[in-house]
Amino acid sequence: MDMTNLREEINKIDEELVKLFSKRMNVAREIAHYKQENNLPVYDPERERQVLVRQASRVEPDLQMPVRLLYNTLFDISRNYQRQYVGDASGFRDVLKNAMANTPATFPKQAKVACQGIEGAYSQQACDRLFSLPDIMYFRNFEGVFQAIESGFCQYGVLPIENSANGSVTQVYDLMRSHRFHIVRSIKMKVDHRLLANPGVKLSDIKEVVSHQQALGQCSLFLKKLPNVKITMCENTAVAAKMVHESGRKDIAAISSRGCDELYGLDVVEENIANSDSNFTRFICIARDMEIYPGSNRTSLMLQLPHKPGSLYNQIAGFAAHGLNLTKLESRPIPGTDFEFQFYFDLEADPADEDVAKLLSDIITKQEGYTYLGSYQEI
């Protein structure tokens, strides 16, 4: 058979497939009515497992995995179709609707905001971009910011989450697991690193460079040109600048932000020392309660998936089946477990979209270890 004939054969098969698919979904709708009348859950993992085993056994070995992938997609479509006719057992769609209804129309201009570091830190600069008149409370570490939000001491907190050149801020991701909060906004900000030292210091005088771990990583190529210089980590880039100023030393420098030179009376020894000219850091703004402002088009989730083949694939396939773009996937080991991981997902997903709300509800219903981190807009 030539290509024309083969394609015609495929077309005929596709016509049959669509007819059978429509017939299957009609039966799924009847099943949904039965489940609603008998107060049964939509998700039935035992039934799905039986179908997978039976159908995979009906094909040759090299098609067994494709059949499993096909039916996992069918299950996901069928569950969401059934939920159109069955009430939301988790009640999560109502939670989302209430949050959207009770959130003000505009993001606040004034608030008490928690930031890690001191004046001049990048978190403070991000805070000033998010709020017109923030009352900033500084904390020594990231956990202090989470605790300030959890306790209600501050209304909002600003935290770095990832950098375009040096990856995720893993300390923040690890702390997410043990604190209650919601992401309400995010901001992507260009980061310009400078090498700062006390007045009169030249590059050849420097024997030690101090900064935050992330900044040191983002400037690693510049630091390689200083092979005999000691590298010292501290909790914040602005703290590094303050340390250099207070030391009075003529052989130490800090990698810090624009503005810290004037703030702490330092000279700029070298400008633009980051590995890339396009060096951006993404910050999240967190609150204790769920706030979903108009225009929120990004949703973040945290999941502890079962430790078995296909768990992560099935979750990602579910997002793809709903046409949702996955923009971030981060995994972090769970302490005290045997190689189990927590997964963090960022999706381009609007919670006002009924399909998105149904998907989130579906995940809650069928998946233990699920945390909805928030829906928000990135600026």
Coordinates of C-alpha atoms in Angstrom, one line a residue:
M1 CA 0.0 0.0 0.0
D2 CA 1.2 3.5 -0.8
M3 CA 1.1 6.5 1.7
T4 CA -2.3 7.7 0.4
N5 CA -3.9 4.3 1.0
L6 CA -2.3 4.0 4.4
R7 CA -3.6 7.4 5.5
E8 CA -7.0 6.6 4.2
E9 CA -6.9 3.5 6.4
I10 CA -5.9 5.6 9.4
N11 CA -8.8 8.0 8.7
K12 CA -11.3 5.1 8.8
I13 CA -9.8 3.8 12.1
D14 CA -10.0 7.3 13.6
E15 CA -13.6 7.6 12.7
E16 CA -14.3 4.4 14.6
L17 CA -12.2 5.6 17.5
V18 CA -14.1 8.8 17.8
K19 CA -17.5 6.9 17.7
L20 CA -16.2 4.5 20.4
F21 CA -14.8 7.4 22.5
S22 CA -18.2 9.2 22.4
K23 CA -19.9 6.0 23.4
R24 CA -17.5 5.5 26.3
M25 CA -18.1 9.0 27.6
N26 CA -21.8 8.6 27.4
V27 CA -21.5 5.5 29.6
A28 CA -19.1 7.5 31.9
R29 CA -21.9 10.1 32.3
E30 CA -24.4 7.4 33.4
I31 CA -21.8 6.1 35.9
A32 CA -21.4 9.7 37.2
H33 CA -25.2 9.8 37.9
Y34 CA -25.1 6.5 39.7
K35 CA -22.1 7.6 41.8
Q36 CA -23.9 10.8 42.7
E37 CA -27.1 9.0 43.7
N38 CA -25.2 6.5 45.8
N39 CA -22.7 8.9 47.3
L40 CA -19.7 7.2 45.7
P41 CA -16.3 8.9 44.9
V42 CA -15.5 9.7 41.3
Y43 CA -11.9 8.3 41.7
D44 CA -11.8 4.5 41.9
P45 CA -8.1 3.5 41.8
E46 CA -8.8 -0.2 42.1
R47 CA -11.1 -0.2 39.1
E48 CA -8.6 1.8 37.0
R49 CA -5.8 -0.7 38.0
Q50 CA -8.0 -3.7 36.8
V51 CA -8.7 -2.0 33.5
L52 CA -5.0 -1.2 32.9
V53 CA -3.9 -4.8 33.6
R54 CA -6.7 -6.3 31.5
Q55 CA -6.2 -4.1 28.4
A56 CA -2.4 -4.3 28.6
S57 CA -2.6 -8.1 28.5
R58 CA -4.5 -8.0 25.2
V59 CA -1.7 -6.5 23.1
E60 CA 1.8 -7.6 22.2
P61 CA 4.6 -6.7 24.7
D62 CA 5.9 -3.7 22.8
L63 CA 2.4 -2.1 22.9
Q64 CA 1.7 -2.7 26.6
M65 CA 3.3 0.6 27.7
P66 CA 1.6 2.7 25.1
V67 CA -1.7 1.1 26.1
R68 CA -1.1 2.0 29.7
L69 CA -0.4 5.6 28.7
L70 CA -3.5 5.7 26.5
Y71 CA -5.8 4.5 29.3
N72 CA -4.2 6.8 31.9
T73 CA -5.2 9.7 29.7
L74 CA -8.7 8.2 29.2
F75 CA -9.1 7.9 33.0
D76 CA -8.1 11.5 33.5
I77 CA -10.6 12.7 30.9
S78 CA -13.3 10.5 32.2
R79 CA -12.9 11.6 35.8
N80 CA -13.1 15.2 34.9
Y81 CA -16.1 14.6 32.6
Q82 CA -17.9 12.8 35.5
R83 CA -17.2 15.7 37.8
Q84 CA -19.5 17.9 35.7
Y85 CA -22.3 15.7 36.9
V86 CA -21.1 14.9 40.5
G87 CA -20.7 17.5 43.3
D88 CA -17.3 18.5 44.4
A89 CA -16.7 16.2 47.3
S90 CA -13.6 18.1 48.5
G91 CA -15.3 21.4 48.5
F92 CA -12.2 23.0 47.1
R93 CA -14.0 24.8 44.2
D94 CA -16.1 26.7 46.8
V95 CA -12.9 27.6 48.7
L96 CA -11.4 29.1 45.5
K97 CA -14.6 31.0 44.7
N98 CA -14.8 32.4 48.3
A99 CA -11.2 33.5 48.1
M100 CA -11.7 35.3 44.8
A101 CA -14.9 36.9 46.1
N102 CA -13.3 38.1 49.3
T103 CA -10.0 39.4 47.9
P104 CA -9.9 43.1 47.2
A105 CA -9.9 44.3 43.5
T106 CA -6.4 45.8 43.8
F107 CA -3.2 44.7 45.5
P108 CA -2.5 46.8 48.6
K109 CA -0.1 49.7 48.4
Q110 CA 0.7 49.7 52.2
A111 CA 1.4 46.7 54.4
K112 CA 3.7 45.4 57.1
V113 CA 6.1 43.2 55.1
A114 CA 8.7 40.7 56.3
C115 CA 12.0 40.5 54.4
Q116 CA 15.2 38.6 55.0
G117 CA 18.4 40.6 55.4
I118 CA 18.9 44.4 56.0
E119 CA 18.4 47.6 54.2
G120 CA 19.7 47.4 50.7
A121 CA 19.0 43.6 50.3
Y122 CA 17.5 42.5 47.0
S123 CA 14.4 41.3 48.9
Q124 CA 13.9 44.9 50.1
Q125 CA 14.2 46.2 46.5
A126 CA 11.6 43.6 45.4
C127 CA 9.4 44.7 48.3
D128 CA 9.6 48.3 47.1
R129 CA 8.5 47.2 43.7
L130 CA 5.5 45.3 45.0
F131 CA 4.3 47.9 47.6
S132 CA 4.3 51.7 47.3
L133 CA 4.6 52.3 51.1
P134 CA 5.8 49.1 52.8
D135 CA 6.6 48.9 56.5
I136 CA 9.5 46.5 56.3
M137 CA 10.5 44.2 59.1
Y138 CA 13.9 42.5 58.6
F139 CA 14.7 39.0 59.7
R140 CA 18.0 37.2 59.9
N141 CA 17.0 34.2 57.9
F142 CA 14.2 32.9 55.5
E143 CA 12.5 30.9 58.3
G144 CA 12.0 34.1 60.2
V145 CA 10.0 35.5 57.3
F146 CA 7.8 32.4 57.2
Q147 CA 7.2 32.5 61.0
A148 CA 6.3 36.2 60.8
I149 CA 3.6 35.4 58.3
E150 CA 2.4 32.3 60.1
S151 CA 2.1 34.1 63.4
G152 CA 0.3 37.1 61.9
F153 CA 3.1 39.4 63.0
C154 CA 3.4 40.6 59.4
Q155 CA 0.7 40.7 56.7
Y156 CA 3.1 39.8 53.8
G157 CA 6.5 38.3 53.3
V158 CA 8.9 38.6 50.3
L159 CA 11.3 35.7 49.5
P160 CA 13.6 34.8 46.6
I161 CA 12.6 31.6 44.9
E162 CA 14.9 31.2 41.9
N163 CA 17.5 32.8 39.8
S164 CA 17.9 32.6 36.0
A165 CA 21.6 31.9 36.2
N166 CA 22.0 29.9 39.5
G167 CA 18.8 28.0 39.8
S168 CA 16.4 27.6 42.7
V169 CA 16.8 28.9 46.2
T170 CA 16.7 25.5 47.8
Q171 CA 16.4 26.8 51.4
V172 CA 13.1 28.5 50.6
Y173 CA 11.7 25.4 48.9
D174 CA 12.7 23.2 51.9
L175 CA 11.0 25.6 54.3
M176 CA 7.7 25.6 52.3
R177 CA 7.0 22.1 53.5
S178 CA 6.8 23.0 57.2
H179 CA 5.0 26.3 57.1
R180 CA 1.4 27.5 56.4
F181 CA 1.2 30.3 53.8
H182 CA -0.2 31.2 50.4
I183 CA 1.5 32.9 47.4
V184 CA -0.4 36.0 46.5
R185 CA 2.0 37.6 43.9
S186 CA 5.4 37.2 42.3
I187 CA 7.9 39.5 40.7
K188 CA 10.8 38.9 38.4
M189 CA 13.6 41.5 39.0
K190 CA 16.9 42.1 37.2
V191 CA 19.8 41.6 39.5
D192 CA 23.0 43.7 39.1
H193 CA 25.9 42.5 41.2
R194 CA 28.8 44.8 42.1
L195 CA 32.1 44.3 43.9
L196 CA 32.2 46.8 46.7
A197 CA 35.1 47.7 49.0
N198 CA 36.2 50.4 51.4
P199 CA 37.4 53.7 49.8
G200 CA 40.7 53.5 48.1
V201 CA 40.8 49.7 47.7
K202 CA 41.9 48.3 44.4
L203 CA 41.1 44.9 42.9
S204 CA 44.7 43.8 43.4
D205 CA 44.4 44.5 47.2
I206 CA 41.5 42.1 47.8
K207 CA 42.2 38.9 49.6
E208 CA 38.7 38.0 50.7
V209 CA 35.2 38.3 49.0
V210 CA 32.1 37.9 51.1
S211 CA 28.4 37.5 50.0
H212 CA 25.4 35.3 50.0
Q213 CA 25.7 31.8 48.5
Q214 CA 23.4 32.6 45.5
A215 CA 25.3 35.8 44.6
L216 CA 28.6 33.9 44.8
G217 CA 27.2 31.3 42.4
Q218 CA 25.9 34.0 40.1
C219 CA 29.4 35.6 39.9
S220 CA 31.4 32.4 39.8
L221 CA 33.2 33.3 36.5
F222 CA 34.4 36.6 37.9
L223 CA 35.6 34.9 41.1
K224 CA 37.6 32.4 39.0
K225 CA 39.8 35.3 37.9
L226 CA 40.7 35.8 41.5
P227 CA 42.3 32.4 42.3
N228 CA 44.0 33.4 45.6
V229 CA 41.0 35.2 47.1
K230 CA 39.2 33.6 50.1
I231 CA 35.4 33.2 49.5
T232 CA 33.2 33.7 52.6
M233 CA 29.5 33.1 52.7
C234 CA 27.0 35.2 54.7
E235 CA 23.3 35.4 55.0
N236 CA 22.6 38.3 52.7
T237 CA 24.3 40.6 50.0
A238 CA 23.5 43.7 52.0
V239 CA 24.8 42.2 55.2
A240 CA 28.0 41.5 53.2
A241 CA 28.3 45.2 52.3
K242 CA 27.7 46.2 55.9
M243 CA 30.4 43.7 57.2
V244 CA 33.0 45.2 54.8
H245 CA 32.2 48.7 56.0
E246 CA 32.3 47.8 59.6
S247 CA 35.5 45.8 59.3
G248 CA 37.5 48.8 58.0
R249 CA 39.8 46.4 56.2
K250 CA 41.5 47.3 52.9
D251 CA 41.8 43.7 51.7
I252 CA 38.1 42.6 51.7
A253 CA 35.2 43.2 49.3
A254 CA 31.5 42.3 49.1
I255 CA 29.4 41.2 46.2
S256 CA 26.3 43.3 46.7
S257 CA 23.5 45.2 45.0
R258 CA 23.3 48.6 43.4
G259 CA 22.8 51.2 46.0
C260 CA 24.6 49.4 48.8
D261 CA 27.8 51.4 47.9
E262 CA 26.1 54.7 48.9
L263 CA 24.2 53.1 51.8
Y264 CA 27.3 51.7 53.5
G265 CA 30.0 54.2 52.3
L266 CA 31.8 51.8 49.9
D267 CA 33.5 52.2 46.5
V268 CA 32.5 50.3 43.4
V269 CA 35.6 48.2 42.5
E270 CA 33.9 46.3 39.6
E271 CA 30.5 46.6 38.1
N272 CA 28.3 44.0 36.3
I273 CA 30.2 41.0 37.6
A274 CA 27.4 38.4 37.2
N275 CA 28.0 35.5 34.8
S276 CA 25.2 36.7 32.6
D277 CA 23.9 40.2 31.6
S278 CA 20.4 38.7 31.8
N279 CA 20.5 37.9 35.5
F280 CA 17.0 37.8 37.0
T281 CA 15.7 36.6 40.3
R282 CA 12.1 35.7 40.9
F283 CA 10.6 36.6 44.3
I284 CA 7.3 35.5 45.8
C285 CA 5.0 37.5 48.1
I286 CA 3.3 35.3 50.7
A287 CA 0.4 35.8 53.1
R288 CA -1.1 33.6 55.8
D289 CA -4.6 33.5 54.2
M290 CA -5.6 32.7 50.6
E291 CA -5.9 35.9 48.5
I292 CA -6.6 35.6 44.8
Y293 CA -6.4 39.0 43.0
P294 CA -8.0 39.7 39.6
G295 CA -5.6 38.7 36.8
S296 CA -4.1 35.8 38.7
N297 CA -2.9 33.4 35.9
R298 CA -0.3 31.3 37.7
T299 CA -0.9 28.5 40.2
S300 CA 1.6 26.8 42.4
L301 CA 1.2 23.3 43.9
M302 CA 3.2 21.1 46.2
L303 CA 2.7 17.3 45.9
Q304 CA 4.1 14.2 47.6
L305 CA 3.7 11.7 44.8
P306 CA 3.6 7.9 45.4
H307 CA 7.0 6.3 45.1
K308 CA 6.2 4.1 42.1
P309 CA 6.8 4.2 38.3
G310 CA 4.6 6.6 36.4
S311 CA 3.5 8.8 39.3
L312 CA 5.2 11.9 38.1
Y313 CA 4.4 11.2 34.5
N314 CA 0.7 10.7 35.2
Q315 CA 0.5 14.0 37.1
I316 CA 2.2 15.9 34.3
A317 CA 0.1 14.2 31.7
G318 CA -3.0 15.3 33.6
F319 CA -1.8 18.9 33.3
A320 CA -1.1 18.5 29.6
A321 CA -4.5 16.9 29.0
H322 CA -6.1 20.1 30.3
G323 CA -3.9 22.3 28.1
L324 CA -2.0 23.7 31.1
N325 CA 1.6 24.9 30.6
L326 CA 4.0 23.7 33.3
T327 CA 6.5 26.5 33.8
K328 CA 8.4 25.1 36.8
L329 CA 9.1 21.7 38.3
E330 CA 11.2 21.4 41.4
S331 CA 11.9 18.3 43.5
R332 CA 13.3 18.2 47.0
P333 CA 14.1 15.1 49.1
I334 CA 11.9 14.6 52.2
P335 CA 14.1 14.2 55.3
G336 CA 13.6 10.9 57.2
T337 CA 12.3 9.0 54.2
D338 CA 13.8 6.4 51.9
F339 CA 14.4 8.6 48.8
E340 CA 11.0 10.1 48.7
F341 CA 10.5 13.5 47.2
Q342 CA 8.3 16.5 47.4
F343 CA 7.4 18.1 44.0
Y344 CA 6.6 21.7 43.4
F345 CA 4.7 22.7 40.2
D346 CA 4.1 26.2 38.7
L347 CA 1.4 26.2 36.1
E348 CA -0.1 28.8 33.8
A349 CA -3.6 28.3 35.3
D350 CA -6.4 30.7 36.1
P351 CA -8.4 29.6 39.1
A352 CA -11.5 31.4 37.7
D353 CA -11.5 28.9 34.9
E354 CA -13.9 26.1 35.9
D355 CA -11.7 23.4 34.3
V356 CA -8.8 24.5 36.4
A357 CA -10.9 24.5 39.5
K358 CA -12.1 21.0 38.7
L359 CA -8.5 19.8 38.1
L360 CA -7.4 21.1 41.4
S361 CA -10.3 19.5 43.1
D362 CA -9.5 16.2 41.4
I363 CA -5.9 16.3 42.6
I364 CA -7.1 16.9 46.2
T365 CA -9.6 14.1 46.0
K366 CA -7.2 11.4 44.7
Q367 CA -3.8 12.6 45.9
E368 CA -2.5 12.5 49.5
G369 CA 0.2 15.0 50.5
Y370 CA -1.2 17.8 48.3
T371 CA -0.8 21.5 49.2
Y372 CA -2.3 24.3 47.2
L373 CA 0.2 27.2 47.5
G374 CA -1.8 29.8 45.7
S375 CA -2.9 31.5 42.5
Y376 CA -1.4 34.8 41.6
Q377 CA -0.1 37.2 39.0
E378 CA 3.6 37.7 38.2
I379 CA 4.8 41.3 37.5

